[in-house]
PDB file of C-alpha atoms in Angstrom:
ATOM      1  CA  UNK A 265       0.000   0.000   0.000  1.00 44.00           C
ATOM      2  CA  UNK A 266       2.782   2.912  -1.099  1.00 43.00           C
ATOM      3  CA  UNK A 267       1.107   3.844  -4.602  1.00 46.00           C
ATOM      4  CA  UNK A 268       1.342   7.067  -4.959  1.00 45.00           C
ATOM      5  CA  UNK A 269      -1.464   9.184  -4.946  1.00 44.00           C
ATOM      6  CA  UNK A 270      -2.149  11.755  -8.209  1.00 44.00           C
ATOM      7  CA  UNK A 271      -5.589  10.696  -9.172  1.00 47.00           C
ATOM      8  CA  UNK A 272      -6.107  14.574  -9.919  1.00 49.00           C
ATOM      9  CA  UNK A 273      -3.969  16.823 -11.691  1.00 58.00           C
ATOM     10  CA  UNK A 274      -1.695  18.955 -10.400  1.00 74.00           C
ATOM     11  CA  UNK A 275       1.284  16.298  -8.757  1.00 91.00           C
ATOM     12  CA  UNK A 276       1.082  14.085  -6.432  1.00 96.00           C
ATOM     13  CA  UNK A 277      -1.593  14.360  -3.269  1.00 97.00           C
ATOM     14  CA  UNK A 278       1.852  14.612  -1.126  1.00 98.00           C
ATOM     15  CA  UNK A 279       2.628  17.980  -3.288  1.00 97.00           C
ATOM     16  CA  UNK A 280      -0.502  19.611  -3.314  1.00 97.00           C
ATOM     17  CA  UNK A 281      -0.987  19.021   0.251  1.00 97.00           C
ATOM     18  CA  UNK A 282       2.271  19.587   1.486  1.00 97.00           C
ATOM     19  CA  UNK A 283       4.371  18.598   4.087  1.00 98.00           C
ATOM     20  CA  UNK A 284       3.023  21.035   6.642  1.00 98.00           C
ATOM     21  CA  UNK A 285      -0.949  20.655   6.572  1.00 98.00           C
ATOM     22  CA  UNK A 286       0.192  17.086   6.685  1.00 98.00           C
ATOM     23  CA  UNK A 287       1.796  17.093   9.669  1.00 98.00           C
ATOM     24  CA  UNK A 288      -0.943  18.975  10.957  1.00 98.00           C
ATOM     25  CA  UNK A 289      -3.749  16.846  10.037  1.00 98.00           C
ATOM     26  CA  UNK A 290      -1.653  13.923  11.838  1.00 98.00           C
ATOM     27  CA  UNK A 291      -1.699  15.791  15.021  1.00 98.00           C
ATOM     28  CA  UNK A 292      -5.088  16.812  15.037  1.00 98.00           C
ATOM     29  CA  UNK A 293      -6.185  13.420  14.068  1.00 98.00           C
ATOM     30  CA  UNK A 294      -3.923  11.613  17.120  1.00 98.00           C
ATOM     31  CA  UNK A 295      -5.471  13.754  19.154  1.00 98.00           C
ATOM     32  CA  UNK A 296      -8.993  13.007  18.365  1.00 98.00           C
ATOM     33  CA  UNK A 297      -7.565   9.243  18.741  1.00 98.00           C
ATOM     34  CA  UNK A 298      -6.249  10.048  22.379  1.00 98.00           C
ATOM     35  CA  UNK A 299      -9.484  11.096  23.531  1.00 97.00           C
ATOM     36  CA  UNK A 300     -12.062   8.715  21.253  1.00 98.00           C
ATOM     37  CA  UNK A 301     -13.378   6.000  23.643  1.00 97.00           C
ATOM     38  CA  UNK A 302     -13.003   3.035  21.386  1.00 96.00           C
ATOM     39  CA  UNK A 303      -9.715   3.947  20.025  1.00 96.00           C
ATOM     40  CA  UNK A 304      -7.632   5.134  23.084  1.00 96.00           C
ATOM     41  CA  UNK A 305      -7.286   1.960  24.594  1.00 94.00           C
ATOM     42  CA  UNK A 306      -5.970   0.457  21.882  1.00 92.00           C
ATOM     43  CA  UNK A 307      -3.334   3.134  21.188  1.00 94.00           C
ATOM     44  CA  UNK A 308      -0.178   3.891  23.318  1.00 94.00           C
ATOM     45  CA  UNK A 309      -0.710   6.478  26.401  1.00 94.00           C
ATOM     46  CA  UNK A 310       1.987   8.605  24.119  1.00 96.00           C
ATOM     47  CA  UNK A 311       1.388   8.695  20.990  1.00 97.00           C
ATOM     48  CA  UNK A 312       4.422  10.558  19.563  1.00 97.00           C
ATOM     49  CA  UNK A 313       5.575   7.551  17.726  1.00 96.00           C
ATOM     50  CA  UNK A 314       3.191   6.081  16.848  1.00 96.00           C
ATOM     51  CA  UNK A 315       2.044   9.801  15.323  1.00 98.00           C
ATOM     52  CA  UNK A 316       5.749  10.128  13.134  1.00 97.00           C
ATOM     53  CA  UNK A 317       5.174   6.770  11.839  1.00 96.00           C
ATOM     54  CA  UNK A 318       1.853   7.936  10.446  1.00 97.00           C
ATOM     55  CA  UNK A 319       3.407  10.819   9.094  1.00 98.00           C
ATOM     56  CA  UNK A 320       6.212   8.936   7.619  1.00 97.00           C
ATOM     57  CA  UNK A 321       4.054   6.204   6.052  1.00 97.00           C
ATOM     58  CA  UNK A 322       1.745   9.061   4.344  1.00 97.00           C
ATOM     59  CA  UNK A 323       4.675  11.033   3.125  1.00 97.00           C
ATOM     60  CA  UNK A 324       5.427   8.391   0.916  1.00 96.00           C
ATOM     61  CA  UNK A 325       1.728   6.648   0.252  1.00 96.00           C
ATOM     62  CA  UNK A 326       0.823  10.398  -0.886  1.00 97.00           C
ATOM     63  CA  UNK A 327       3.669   9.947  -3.238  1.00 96.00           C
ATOM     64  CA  UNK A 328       6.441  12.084  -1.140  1.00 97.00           C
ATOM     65  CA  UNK A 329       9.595  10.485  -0.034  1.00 97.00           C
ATOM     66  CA  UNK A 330       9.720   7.233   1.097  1.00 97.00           C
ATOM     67  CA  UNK A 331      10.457   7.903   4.702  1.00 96.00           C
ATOM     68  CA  UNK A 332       8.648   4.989   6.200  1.00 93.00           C
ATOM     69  CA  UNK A 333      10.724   2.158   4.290  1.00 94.00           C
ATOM     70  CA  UNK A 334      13.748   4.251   4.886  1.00 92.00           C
ATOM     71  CA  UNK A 335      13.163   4.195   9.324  1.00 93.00           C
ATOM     72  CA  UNK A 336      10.901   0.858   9.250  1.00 90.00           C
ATOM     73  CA  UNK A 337      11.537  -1.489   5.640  1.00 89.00           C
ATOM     74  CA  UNK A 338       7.793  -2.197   4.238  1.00 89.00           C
ATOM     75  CA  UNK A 339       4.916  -0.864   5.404  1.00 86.00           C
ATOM     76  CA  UNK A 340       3.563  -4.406   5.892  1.00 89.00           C
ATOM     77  CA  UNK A 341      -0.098  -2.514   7.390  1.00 87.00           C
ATOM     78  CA  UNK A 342      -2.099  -5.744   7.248  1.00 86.00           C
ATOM     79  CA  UNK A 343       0.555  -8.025   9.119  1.00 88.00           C
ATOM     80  CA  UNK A 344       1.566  -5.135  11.746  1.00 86.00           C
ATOM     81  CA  UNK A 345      -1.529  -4.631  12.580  1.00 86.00           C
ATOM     82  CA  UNK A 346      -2.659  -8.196  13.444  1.00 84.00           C
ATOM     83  CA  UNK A 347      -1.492  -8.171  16.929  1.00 88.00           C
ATOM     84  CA  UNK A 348      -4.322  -5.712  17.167  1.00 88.00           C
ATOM     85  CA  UNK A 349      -8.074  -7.020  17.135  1.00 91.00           C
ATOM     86  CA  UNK A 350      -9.338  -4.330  14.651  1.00 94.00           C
ATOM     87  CA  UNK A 351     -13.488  -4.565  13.902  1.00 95.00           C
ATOM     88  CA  UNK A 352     -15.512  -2.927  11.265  1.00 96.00           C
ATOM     89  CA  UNK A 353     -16.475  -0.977  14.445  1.00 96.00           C
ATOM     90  CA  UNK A 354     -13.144   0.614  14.776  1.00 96.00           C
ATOM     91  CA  UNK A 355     -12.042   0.585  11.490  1.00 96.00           C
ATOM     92  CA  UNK A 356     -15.452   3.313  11.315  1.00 97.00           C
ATOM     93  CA  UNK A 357     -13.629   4.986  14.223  1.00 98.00           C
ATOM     94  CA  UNK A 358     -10.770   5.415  12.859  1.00 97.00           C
ATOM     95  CA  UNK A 359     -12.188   6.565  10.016  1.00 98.00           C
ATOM     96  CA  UNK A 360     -14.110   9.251  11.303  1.00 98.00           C
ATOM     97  CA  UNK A 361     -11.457  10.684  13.894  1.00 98.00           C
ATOM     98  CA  UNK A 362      -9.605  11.252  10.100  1.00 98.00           C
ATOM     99  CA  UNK A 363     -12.527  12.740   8.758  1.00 98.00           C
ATOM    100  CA  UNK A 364     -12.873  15.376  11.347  1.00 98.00           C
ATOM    101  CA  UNK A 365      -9.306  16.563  11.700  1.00 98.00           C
ATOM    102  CA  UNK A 366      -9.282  16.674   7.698  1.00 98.00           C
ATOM    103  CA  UNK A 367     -11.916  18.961   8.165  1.00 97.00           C
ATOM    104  CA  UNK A 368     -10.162  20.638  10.701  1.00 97.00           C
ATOM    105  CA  UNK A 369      -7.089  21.249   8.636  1.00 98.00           C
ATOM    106  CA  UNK A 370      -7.922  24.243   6.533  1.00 97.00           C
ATOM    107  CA  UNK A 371      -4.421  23.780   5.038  1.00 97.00           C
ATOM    108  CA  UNK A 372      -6.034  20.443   2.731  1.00 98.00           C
ATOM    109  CA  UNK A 373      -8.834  21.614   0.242  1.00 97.00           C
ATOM    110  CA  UNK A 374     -12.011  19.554   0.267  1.00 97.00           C
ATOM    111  CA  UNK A 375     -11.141  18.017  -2.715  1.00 97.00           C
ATOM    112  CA  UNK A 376      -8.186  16.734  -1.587  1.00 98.00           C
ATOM    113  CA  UNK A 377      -9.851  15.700   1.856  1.00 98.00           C
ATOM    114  CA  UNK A 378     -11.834  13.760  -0.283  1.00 98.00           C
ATOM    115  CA  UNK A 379      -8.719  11.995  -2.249  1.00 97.00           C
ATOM    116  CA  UNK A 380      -6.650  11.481   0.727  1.00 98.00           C
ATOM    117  CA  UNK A 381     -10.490   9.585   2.847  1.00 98.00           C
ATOM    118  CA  UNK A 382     -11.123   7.682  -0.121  1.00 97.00           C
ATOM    119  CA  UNK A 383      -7.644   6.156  -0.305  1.00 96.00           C
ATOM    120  CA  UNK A 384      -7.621   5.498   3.853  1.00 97.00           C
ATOM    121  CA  UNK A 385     -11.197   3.964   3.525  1.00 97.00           C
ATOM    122  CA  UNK A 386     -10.021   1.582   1.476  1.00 96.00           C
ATOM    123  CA  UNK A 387      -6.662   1.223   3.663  1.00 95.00           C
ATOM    124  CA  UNK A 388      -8.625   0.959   6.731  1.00 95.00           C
ATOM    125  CA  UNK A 389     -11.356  -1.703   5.370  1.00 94.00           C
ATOM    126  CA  UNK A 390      -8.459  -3.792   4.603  1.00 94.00           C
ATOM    127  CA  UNK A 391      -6.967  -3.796   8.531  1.00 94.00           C
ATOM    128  CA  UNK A 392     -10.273  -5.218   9.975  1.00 95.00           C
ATOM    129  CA  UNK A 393      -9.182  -8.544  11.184  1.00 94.00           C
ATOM    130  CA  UNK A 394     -12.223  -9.459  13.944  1.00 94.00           C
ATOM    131  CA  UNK A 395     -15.868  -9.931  13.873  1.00 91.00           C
ATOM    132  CA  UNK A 396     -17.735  -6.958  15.498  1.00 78.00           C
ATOM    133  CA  UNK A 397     -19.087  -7.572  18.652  1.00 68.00           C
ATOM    134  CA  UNK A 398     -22.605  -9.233  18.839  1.00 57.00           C
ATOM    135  CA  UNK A 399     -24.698  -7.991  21.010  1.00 57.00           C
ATOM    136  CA  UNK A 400     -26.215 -10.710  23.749  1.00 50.00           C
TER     137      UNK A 400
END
């Protein structure tokens, strides 16, 4: 999962967003993680790691450099994140924590928003790994 993204014209997604609203739209969106109620508990307490390995893995999935395979080797999302019982449930979670700090980076137009959600839908409905819960 390191294609890189230039479904519209005008470069890649990583160039027309740009390093800085990116880094800002990953800490926005860890911390709507750090206080969501499903996803906190799965997430270390500090989340500066785990917040500069997102960066570095959308740096190059938004076709920038390749940062994460320079620090980490492959990306390897679906095995990495096995250890970690992810449901539809949270995988919607996820999804909308990145939705709302999108919005909340004026930096990103809404049509790139819309690029960038599309392409982590996809990446996130590939990560669920457990039934939801069924309710009793």
């Amino acid at each position: 999962m390191s294609a890189s993204m230039s479904l519209s014209t005008g470069g890649s997604l990583y160039e027309r967003i740009g390093p800085q609203a990116l880094h800002a739209l990953v800490d926005r969106f860890y911390s709507l993680v750090a206080s969501h109620p499903d996803l906190a508990p799965i997430f270390p307490a500090d989340l500066r790691h785990t917040a500069e390995k997102q960066l570095a893995f959308l740096t190059g999935f938004l076709g920038g450099p390749p940062l994460y395979h320079q620090r980490y080797g492959h990306p390897r999302l679906r095995a990495r994140h096995l250890p970690f019982p992810i449901t539809v449930e949270l995988a919607q979670a996820w999804l909308a924590c990145m939705k709302a700090a999108l919005h909340q980076t004026p930096d990103i137009t809404p049509d790139d928003a819309r690029e960038l959600y599309a392409a982590l839908s996809r990446v996130a409905i590939h990560m669920v790994n457990t039934p939801d819960s069924t309710p009793s």
